[in-house]
Amino acid sequence: MSPWIKRVDLLVGLTVLGWVLMTWFILVGLDTALQFMRQIRFVGQNGFTVSNAAFYVFVTVPRRMYEMYGSAALIGGLLGLGGLASTGELTALRAAGMSRLRIAVSAVGVVAVLIVGVVIMGETIGPWGDQQDQAIQMRLRTGSMDVGQNGLWARDGDRIINAKQSILHDNDGHAWVQLIDVNVFTLAPDGELSRFDHADNAQHIGSQWILGHVRSSVIDDDGVHSTTRAHERWASQLDPDVLEKSMIQPQYLSMRDQLRNIHYLERNHENSTAYASPFWGRVMYPLNVLVLMLSAMPFAFGTLRSGGAGRRIFLGILLALTWYFGQKAIVTFGVVYGLSPMLANLFPATLTSVLAWGYFRQLA
């Protein structure tokens, strides 16, 4: 056994691990069951079936696991250390010379190992599941749109529309969607292709769609005739509100996709906050989870020494909610007042780390 890892570290770590896994399973299970009940209401709309509802819930489980892990780590950590405290084992460890900080690090270390897999899941399976969810939601709302690996596909009268990418913009609190790399296939009454349009982008301005940098090719008996225009009005029935609501929200995208959209917006001198803030939130996610759990450990040495599991669960939920709303408020406040998204997301974790470190140094 490594000289840095002792039997007491394993005792603390394995105890916390068991409670974290059990809490994680319960939280995700409850959230999944509630979501399935919500989806049952849509059965029968646009061909939506019970199996579709089950598939929707199944593919979003990885994202729910990612989102719930921080709360599960906090509550599970308090339950684990609280149990050791109530049986007197923490007191025995302290009497044997093990510092509070060392006990806390043993508990947090298990969470740190698990979080590697959680982050990988949140960057791979999670976004894939949300893409499948988006496709289901599109079909549910419209019956004529679909989203897959090749982007958005929609039927608009005698035209078939394909957009390789959709970007959500945020302008003074108003969200709107821009389609990127748009192909429009116009079919003749006999089903033959009569026209093909390609545009670099499409955006809904006022009450109409505008295509940007358009190349049109018309096919007739004399051949193919092509023209190029900087802008063109597009008489499409695509509903921008439906597109906005059906898009994968920026916080559910992988960091790679968020970064790609940030670079696109910055190249076009547009506001990238809608993607930059959730991107840095994902970057800081492991740090936030570890800091949140570390800052809650002092309660295991005091207030949780007496009292049952119900008290520990209540305190864990209270701390998790306080952290969640406090962090959101600080990040939003920072972004609104011009602080960079990176610093706005880093500040809550830094402040909490300083407070927790000060506590442990005081009691060392």
GROMACS .gro file of C-alpha atoms in nm:
model
  364
    1MET     CA    1   0.000   0.000   0.000
    2SER     CA    2   0.130   0.347  -0.086
    3PRO     CA    3   0.282   0.538   0.208
    4TRP     CA    4   0.050   0.825   0.114
    5ILE     CA    5  -0.261   0.606   0.145
    6LYS     CA    6  -0.321   0.437   0.479
    7ARG     CA    7  -0.585   0.197   0.603
    8VAL     CA    8  -0.773   0.481   0.768
    9ASP     CA    9  -0.789   0.660   0.431
   10LEU     CA   10  -0.948   0.350   0.282
   11LEU     CA   11  -1.193   0.329   0.572
   12VAL     CA   12  -1.308   0.687   0.519
   13GLY     CA   13  -1.296   0.668   0.139
   14LEU     CA   14  -1.489   0.342   0.101
   15THR     CA   15  -1.752   0.452   0.353
   16VAL     CA   16  -1.808   0.777   0.164
   17LEU     CA   17  -1.800   0.595  -0.172
   18GLY     CA   18  -2.085   0.364  -0.071
   19TRP     CA   19  -2.305   0.650   0.043
   20VAL     CA   20  -2.225   0.864  -0.263
   21LEU     CA   21  -2.315   0.584  -0.505
   22MET     CA   22  -2.638   0.505  -0.323
   23THR     CA   23  -2.738   0.874  -0.306
   24TRP     CA   24  -2.650   0.922  -0.673
   25PHE     CA   25  -2.862   0.622  -0.773
   26ILE     CA   26  -3.161   0.748  -0.573
   27LEU     CA   27  -3.144   1.106  -0.702
   28VAL     CA   28  -3.107   1.003  -1.068
   29GLY     CA   29  -3.376   0.737  -1.029
   30LEU     CA   30  -3.629   0.981  -0.884
   31ASP     CA   31  -3.555   1.245  -1.148
   32THR     CA   32  -3.582   0.985  -1.427
   33ALA     CA   33  -3.914   0.851  -1.297
   34LEU     CA   34  -4.060   1.202  -1.274
   35GLN     CA   35  -3.944   1.285  -1.626
   36PHE     CA   36  -4.098   0.965  -1.762
   37MET     CA   37  -4.433   1.057  -1.605
   38ARG     CA   38  -4.413   1.399  -1.773
   39GLN     CA   39  -4.346   1.243  -2.114
   40ILE     CA   40  -4.643   1.006  -2.084
   41ARG     CA   41  -4.869   1.311  -2.127
   42PHE     CA   42  -4.749   1.354  -2.488
   43VAL     CA   43  -4.829   0.997  -2.596
   44GLY     CA   44  -5.049   1.007  -2.904
   45GLN     CA   45  -4.924   1.342  -3.035
   46ASN     CA   46  -4.756   1.326  -3.379
   47GLY     CA   47  -4.709   0.950  -3.341
   48PHE     CA   48  -4.537   0.980  -3.002
   49THR     CA   49  -4.557   0.641  -2.824
   50VAL     CA   50  -4.477   0.499  -2.481
   51SER     CA   51  -4.160   0.346  -2.628
   52ASN     CA   52  -4.060   0.693  -2.754
   53ALA     CA   53  -4.111   0.830  -2.402
   54ALA     CA   54  -3.900   0.550  -2.254
   55PHE     CA   55  -3.627   0.607  -2.515
   56TYR     CA   56  -3.630   0.982  -2.448
   57VAL     CA   57  -3.581   0.925  -2.075
   58PHE     CA   58  -3.316   0.657  -2.131
   59VAL     CA   59  -3.092   0.868  -2.357
   60THR     CA   60  -3.104   1.163  -2.116
   61VAL     CA   61  -2.998   0.957  -1.811
   62PRO     CA   62  -2.622   1.026  -1.868
   63ARG     CA   63  -2.686   1.401  -1.863
   64ARG     CA   64  -2.898   1.366  -1.549
   65MET     CA   65  -2.619   1.165  -1.386
   66TYR     CA   66  -2.373   1.440  -1.477
   67GLU     CA   67  -2.597   1.710  -1.331
   68MET     CA   68  -2.682   1.516  -1.014
   69TYR     CA   69  -2.329   1.407  -0.928
   70GLY     CA   70  -2.238   1.723  -0.736
   71SER     CA   71  -2.544   1.698  -0.510
   72ALA     CA   72  -2.494   1.322  -0.467
   73ALA     CA   73  -2.130   1.376  -0.367
   74LEU     CA   74  -2.228   1.640  -0.113
   75ILE     CA   75  -2.515   1.449   0.047
   76GLY     CA   76  -2.333   1.115   0.029
   77GLY     CA   77  -2.021   1.266   0.183
   78LEU     CA   78  -2.221   1.410   0.473
   79LEU     CA   79  -2.402   1.079   0.525
   80GLY     CA   80  -2.076   0.882   0.518
   81LEU     CA   81  -1.875   1.104   0.751
   82GLY     CA   82  -2.181   1.173   0.964
   83GLY     CA   83  -2.223   0.800   1.015
   84LEU     CA   84  -1.859   0.764   1.118
   85ALA     CA   85  -1.901   1.057   1.355
   86SER     CA   86  -2.214   0.916   1.519
   87THR     CA   87  -2.040   0.584   1.590
   88GLY     CA   88  -1.737   0.757   1.738
   89GLU     CA   89  -1.498   0.644   1.462
   90LEU     CA   90  -1.412   1.000   1.359
   91THR     CA   91  -1.332   1.078   1.723
   92ALA     CA   92  -1.104   0.774   1.732
   93LEU     CA   93  -0.928   0.885   1.414
   94ARG     CA   94  -0.877   1.231   1.559
   95ALA     CA   95  -0.740   1.083   1.882
   96ALA     CA   96  -0.497   0.876   1.674
   97GLY     CA   97  -0.354   1.199   1.532
   98MET     CA   98  -0.539   1.221   1.199
   99SER     CA   99  -0.617   1.586   1.121
  100ARG     CA  100  -0.956   1.711   1.006
  101LEU     CA  101  -0.804   1.814   0.676
  102ARG     CA  102  -0.661   1.466   0.618
  103ILE     CA  103  -0.999   1.305   0.689
  104ALA     CA  104  -1.170   1.551   0.454
  105VAL     CA  105  -0.912   1.486   0.182
  106SER     CA  106  -0.969   1.109   0.216
  107ALA     CA  107  -1.339   1.163   0.157
  108VAL     CA  108  -1.294   1.412  -0.127
  109GLY     CA  109  -1.032   1.188  -0.293
  110VAL     CA  110  -1.293   0.923  -0.372
  111VAL     CA  111  -1.516   1.188  -0.528
  112ALA     CA  112  -1.221   1.315  -0.732
  113VAL     CA  113  -1.157   0.968  -0.877
  114LEU     CA  114  -1.523   0.924  -0.973
  115ILE     CA  115  -1.545   1.269  -1.127
  116VAL     CA  116  -1.301   1.173  -1.403
  117GLY     CA  117  -1.554   0.923  -1.538
  118VAL     CA  118  -1.840   1.166  -1.482
  119VAL     CA  119  -1.668   1.437  -1.689
  120ILE     CA  120  -1.592   1.190  -1.971
  121MET     CA  121  -1.958   1.084  -1.970
  122GLY     CA  122  -2.069   1.448  -1.971
  123GLU     CA  123  -1.856   1.520  -2.278
  124THR     CA  124  -1.948   1.211  -2.482
  125ILE     CA  125  -2.262   1.012  -2.403
  126GLY     CA  126  -2.444   1.307  -2.242
  127PRO     CA  127  -2.441   1.539  -2.548
  128TRP     CA  128  -2.524   1.245  -2.777
  129GLY     CA  129  -2.830   1.168  -2.565
  130ASP     CA  130  -2.941   1.530  -2.573
  131GLN     CA  131  -2.912   1.529  -2.952
  132GLN     CA  132  -3.148   1.230  -2.965
  133ASP     CA  133  -3.377   1.413  -2.722
  134GLN     CA  134  -3.375   1.717  -2.951
  135ALA     CA  135  -3.482   1.502  -3.247
  136ILE     CA  136  -3.773   1.359  -3.049
  137GLN     CA  137  -3.883   1.704  -2.933
  138MET     CA  138  -3.872   1.836  -3.290
  139ARG     CA  139  -4.097   1.557  -3.414
  140LEU     CA  140  -4.328   1.602  -3.117
  141ARG     CA  141  -4.374   1.976  -3.176
  142THR     CA  142  -4.389   1.985  -3.554
  143GLY     CA  143  -4.415   1.638  -3.702
  144SER     CA  144  -4.208   1.765  -3.999
  145MET     CA  145  -3.865   1.839  -3.854
  146ASP     CA  146  -3.584   1.610  -3.751
  147VAL     CA  147  -3.235   1.657  -3.612
  148GLY     CA  148  -2.957   1.406  -3.658
  149GLN     CA  149  -2.585   1.384  -3.708
  150ASN     CA  150  -2.625   1.573  -4.038
  151GLY     CA  151  -2.799   1.867  -3.874
  152LEU     CA  152  -3.156   1.991  -3.912
  153TRP     CA  153  -3.387   1.842  -4.175
  154ALA     CA  154  -3.732   1.986  -4.243
  155ARG     CA  155  -4.005   1.968  -4.508
  156ASP     CA  156  -4.146   2.307  -4.613
  157GLY     CA  157  -4.407   2.257  -4.888
  158ASP     CA  158  -4.225   2.150  -5.202
  159ARG     CA  159  -3.886   2.219  -5.045
  160ILE     CA  160  -3.657   2.010  -4.829
  161ILE     CA  161  -3.431   2.208  -4.597
  162ASN     CA  162  -3.105   2.100  -4.440
  163ALA     CA  163  -2.897   2.312  -4.200
  164LYS     CA  164  -2.567   2.167  -4.083
  165GLN     CA  165  -2.562   2.367  -3.761
  166SER     CA  166  -2.785   2.582  -3.541
  167ILE     CA  167  -2.649   2.855  -3.315
  168LEU     CA  168  -2.839   3.021  -3.033
  169HIS     CA  169  -2.778   3.395  -2.997
  170ASP     CA  170  -2.848   3.609  -2.692
  171ASN     CA  171  -2.921   3.976  -2.759
  172ASP     CA  172  -3.018   4.176  -2.448
  173GLY     CA  173  -3.189   3.876  -2.294
  174HIS     CA  174  -3.373   3.783  -2.618
  175ALA     CA  175  -3.270   3.450  -2.767
  176TRP     CA  176  -3.284   3.381  -3.141
  177VAL     CA  177  -3.159   3.107  -3.370
  178GLN     CA  178  -2.925   3.131  -3.667
  179LEU     CA  179  -2.894   2.842  -3.913
  180ILE     CA  180  -2.548   2.777  -4.059
  181ASP     CA  181  -2.459   2.611  -4.390
  182VAL     CA  182  -2.815   2.590  -4.527
  183ASN     CA  183  -2.918   2.377  -4.825
  184VAL     CA  184  -3.265   2.416  -4.981
  185PHE     CA  185  -3.383   2.154  -5.232
  186THR     CA  186  -3.690   2.258  -5.435
  187LEU     CA  187  -3.883   1.974  -5.598
  188ALA     CA  188  -4.097   1.990  -5.911
  189PRO     CA  189  -4.450   1.838  -5.910
  190ASP     CA  190  -4.307   1.517  -6.059
  191GLY     CA  191  -4.061   1.488  -5.769
  192GLU     CA  192  -3.754   1.591  -5.971
  193LEU     CA  193  -3.509   1.849  -5.834
  194SER     CA  194  -3.585   2.186  -5.999
  195ARG     CA  195  -3.375   2.422  -5.787
  196PHE     CA  196  -3.095   2.411  -5.534
  197ASP     CA  197  -2.999   2.696  -5.302
  198HIS     CA  198  -2.701   2.709  -5.069
  199ALA     CA  199  -2.657   2.985  -4.810
  200ASP     CA  200  -2.383   3.041  -4.556
  201ASN     CA  201  -2.646   3.130  -4.297
  202ALA     CA  202  -3.015   3.204  -4.239
  203GLN     CA  203  -3.161   3.423  -3.969
  204HIS     CA  204  -3.510   3.539  -3.878
  205ILE     CA  205  -3.526   3.919  -3.885
  206GLY     CA  206  -3.853   4.090  -3.804
  207SER     CA  207  -4.116   3.860  -3.952
  208GLN     CA  208  -3.913   3.701  -4.229
  209TRP     CA  209  -3.612   3.479  -4.293
  210ILE     CA  210  -3.304   3.625  -4.464
  211LEU     CA  211  -3.045   3.408  -4.636
  212GLY     CA  212  -2.685   3.532  -4.638
  213HIS     CA  213  -2.431   3.470  -4.918
  214VAL     CA  214  -2.666   3.268  -5.139
  215ARG     CA  215  -2.579   3.064  -5.446
  216SER     CA  216  -2.884   2.946  -5.643
  217SER     CA  217  -2.892   2.688  -5.920
  218VAL     CA  218  -3.208   2.651  -6.133
  219ILE     CA  219  -3.246   2.335  -6.339
  220ASP     CA  220  -3.454   2.345  -6.658
  221ASP     CA  221  -3.453   2.197  -7.007
  222ASP     CA  222  -3.168   2.429  -7.111
  223GLY     CA  223  -2.938   2.316  -6.828
  224VAL     CA  224  -2.831   2.461  -6.495
  225HIS     CA  225  -2.830   2.838  -6.435
  226SER     CA  226  -2.650   2.972  -6.128
  227THR     CA  227  -2.660   3.311  -5.959
  228THR     CA  228  -2.496   3.450  -5.645
  229ARG     CA  229  -2.636   3.715  -5.411
  230ALA     CA  230  -2.522   3.867  -5.084
  231HIS     CA  231  -2.869   3.847  -4.925
  232GLU     CA  232  -3.206   3.709  -5.023
  233ARG     CA  233  -3.549   3.708  -4.863
  234TRP     CA  234  -3.656   3.351  -4.790
  235ALA     CA  235  -4.029   3.271  -4.783
  236SER     CA  236  -4.007   2.978  -4.541
  237GLN     CA  237  -4.264   2.853  -4.292
  238LEU     CA  238  -3.999   2.740  -4.044
  239ASP     CA  239  -4.108   2.859  -3.700
  240PRO     CA  240  -3.812   3.031  -3.524
  241ASP     CA  241  -3.980   2.990  -3.183
  242VAL     CA  242  -4.005   2.615  -3.233
  243LEU     CA  243  -3.642   2.602  -3.344
  244GLU     CA  244  -3.534   2.797  -3.037
  245LYS     CA  245  -3.724   2.576  -2.793
  246SER     CA  246  -3.613   2.255  -2.965
  247MET     CA  247  -3.243   2.338  -2.977
  248ILE     CA  248  -2.999   2.173  -2.742
  249GLN     CA  249  -2.937   2.436  -2.477
  250PRO     CA  250  -2.576   2.562  -2.466
  251GLN     CA  251  -2.516   2.414  -2.119
  252TYR     CA  252  -2.596   2.065  -2.253
  253LEU     CA  253  -2.343   2.079  -2.538
  254SER     CA  254  -1.997   1.929  -2.508
  255MET     CA  255  -1.711   2.171  -2.448
  256ARG     CA  256  -1.585   2.106  -2.801
  257ASP     CA  257  -1.917   2.214  -2.954
  258GLN     CA  258  -1.943   2.512  -2.720
  259LEU     CA  259  -1.593   2.623  -2.816
  260ARG     CA  260  -1.670   2.583  -3.187
  261ASN     CA  261  -1.974   2.809  -3.154
  262ILE     CA  262  -1.777   3.062  -2.948
  263HIS     CA  263  -1.512   3.085  -3.221
  264TYR     CA  264  -1.780   3.123  -3.490
  265LEU     CA  265  -1.950   3.410  -3.306
  266GLU     CA  266  -1.622   3.584  -3.227
  267ARG     CA  267  -1.510   3.560  -3.591
  268ASN     CA  268  -1.830   3.740  -3.686
  269HIS     CA  269  -1.785   3.999  -3.406
  270GLU     CA  270  -2.098   3.881  -3.223
  271ASN     CA  271  -2.168   3.829  -2.854
  272SER     CA  272  -2.056   3.479  -2.749
  273THR     CA  273  -2.175   3.497  -2.386
  274ALA     CA  274  -2.458   3.247  -2.450
  275TYR     CA  275  -2.191   2.980  -2.505
  276ALA     CA  276  -1.890   3.122  -2.318
  277SER     CA  277  -2.058   3.119  -1.977
  278PRO     CA  278  -2.173   2.754  -1.988
  279PHE     CA  279  -1.836   2.658  -2.142
  280TRP     CA  280  -1.646   2.791  -1.842
  281GLY     CA  281  -1.910   2.640  -1.617
  282ARG     CA  282  -1.818   2.300  -1.762
  283VAL     CA  283  -1.447   2.371  -1.729
  284MET     CA  284  -1.496   2.457  -1.362
  285TYR     CA  285  -1.738   2.171  -1.296
  286PRO     CA  286  -1.485   1.930  -1.138
  287LEU     CA  287  -1.343   2.208  -0.921
  288ASN     CA  288  -1.690   2.318  -0.814
  289VAL     CA  289  -1.789   1.966  -0.708
  290LEU     CA  290  -1.471   1.912  -0.506
  291VAL     CA  291  -1.485   2.256  -0.344
  292LEU     CA  292  -1.853   2.212  -0.257
  293MET     CA  293  -1.788   1.880  -0.087
  294LEU     CA  294  -1.473   2.001   0.092
  295SER     CA  295  -1.654   2.305   0.226
  296ALA     CA  296  -1.929   2.082   0.371
  297MET     CA  297  -1.689   1.850   0.556
  298PRO     CA  298  -1.659   2.071   0.869
  299PHE     CA  299  -2.023   1.990   0.950
  300ALA     CA  300  -1.927   1.623   0.994
  301PHE     CA  301  -1.698   1.718   1.283
  302GLY     CA  302  -1.959   1.920   1.467
  303THR     CA  303  -2.329   1.946   1.399
  304LEU     CA  304  -2.357   1.596   1.247
  305ARG     CA  305  -2.203   1.415   1.540
  306SER     CA  306  -2.553   1.380   1.683
  307GLY     CA  307  -2.871   1.336   1.487
  308GLY     CA  308  -2.987   1.082   1.233
  309ALA     CA  309  -2.957   1.043   0.857
  310GLY     CA  310  -3.260   1.265   0.800
  311ARG     CA  311  -3.079   1.563   0.950
  312ARG     CA  312  -2.774   1.500   0.733
  313ILE     CA  313  -2.984   1.469   0.418
  314PHE     CA  314  -3.167   1.791   0.500
  315LEU     CA  315  -2.840   1.975   0.561
  316GLY     CA  316  -2.691   1.834   0.240
  317ILE     CA  317  -2.989   1.946   0.032
  318LEU     CA  318  -2.983   2.289   0.199
  319LEU     CA  319  -2.611   2.333   0.123
  320ALA     CA  320  -2.654   2.211  -0.235
  321LEU     CA  321  -2.940   2.453  -0.302
  322THR     CA  322  -2.753   2.742  -0.139
  323TRP     CA  323  -2.447   2.671  -0.352
  324TYR     CA  324  -2.650   2.628  -0.671
  325PHE     CA  325  -2.845   2.952  -0.645
  326GLY     CA  326  -2.551   3.145  -0.499
  327GLN     CA  327  -2.318   3.039  -0.778
  328LYS     CA  328  -2.578   3.115  -1.047
  329ALA     CA  329  -2.637   3.459  -0.899
  330ILE     CA  330  -2.265   3.541  -0.882
  331VAL     CA  331  -2.198   3.419  -1.238
  332THR     CA  332  -2.498   3.609  -1.378
  333PHE     CA  333  -2.406   3.924  -1.186
  334GLY     CA  334  -2.046   3.904  -1.310
  335VAL     CA  335  -2.143   3.856  -1.674
  336VAL     CA  336  -2.404   4.135  -1.666
  337TYR     CA  337  -2.146   4.379  -1.529
  338GLY     CA  338  -1.879   4.293  -1.782
  339LEU     CA  339  -1.669   4.039  -1.593
  340SER     CA  340  -1.528   3.771  -1.822
  341PRO     CA  341  -1.720   3.439  -1.810
  342MET     CA  342  -1.401   3.262  -1.698
  343LEU     CA  343  -1.353   3.488  -1.393
  344ALA     CA  344  -1.727   3.492  -1.316
  345ASN     CA  345  -1.730   3.110  -1.299
  346LEU     CA  346  -1.400   3.091  -1.111
  347PHE     CA  347  -1.493   3.339  -0.837
  348PRO     CA  348  -1.750   3.125  -0.642
  349ALA     CA  349  -1.515   2.825  -0.622
  350THR     CA  350  -1.222   3.046  -0.521
  351LEU     CA  351  -1.420   3.220  -0.248
  352THR     CA  352  -1.553   2.891  -0.108
  353SER     CA  353  -1.204   2.734  -0.120
  354VAL     CA  354  -1.055   3.022   0.079
  355LEU     CA  355  -1.328   2.996   0.344
  356ALA     CA  356  -1.289   2.617   0.375
  357TRP     CA  357  -0.908   2.640   0.389
  358GLY     CA  358  -0.930   2.908   0.656
  359TYR     CA  359  -1.153   2.682   0.865
  360PHE     CA  360  -0.914   2.388   0.846
  361ARG     CA  361  -0.611   2.603   0.922
  362GLN     CA  362  -0.787   2.750   1.225
  363LEU     CA  363  -0.860   2.405   1.364
  364ALA     CA  364  -0.532   2.242   1.261
   0.00000   0.00000   0.00000
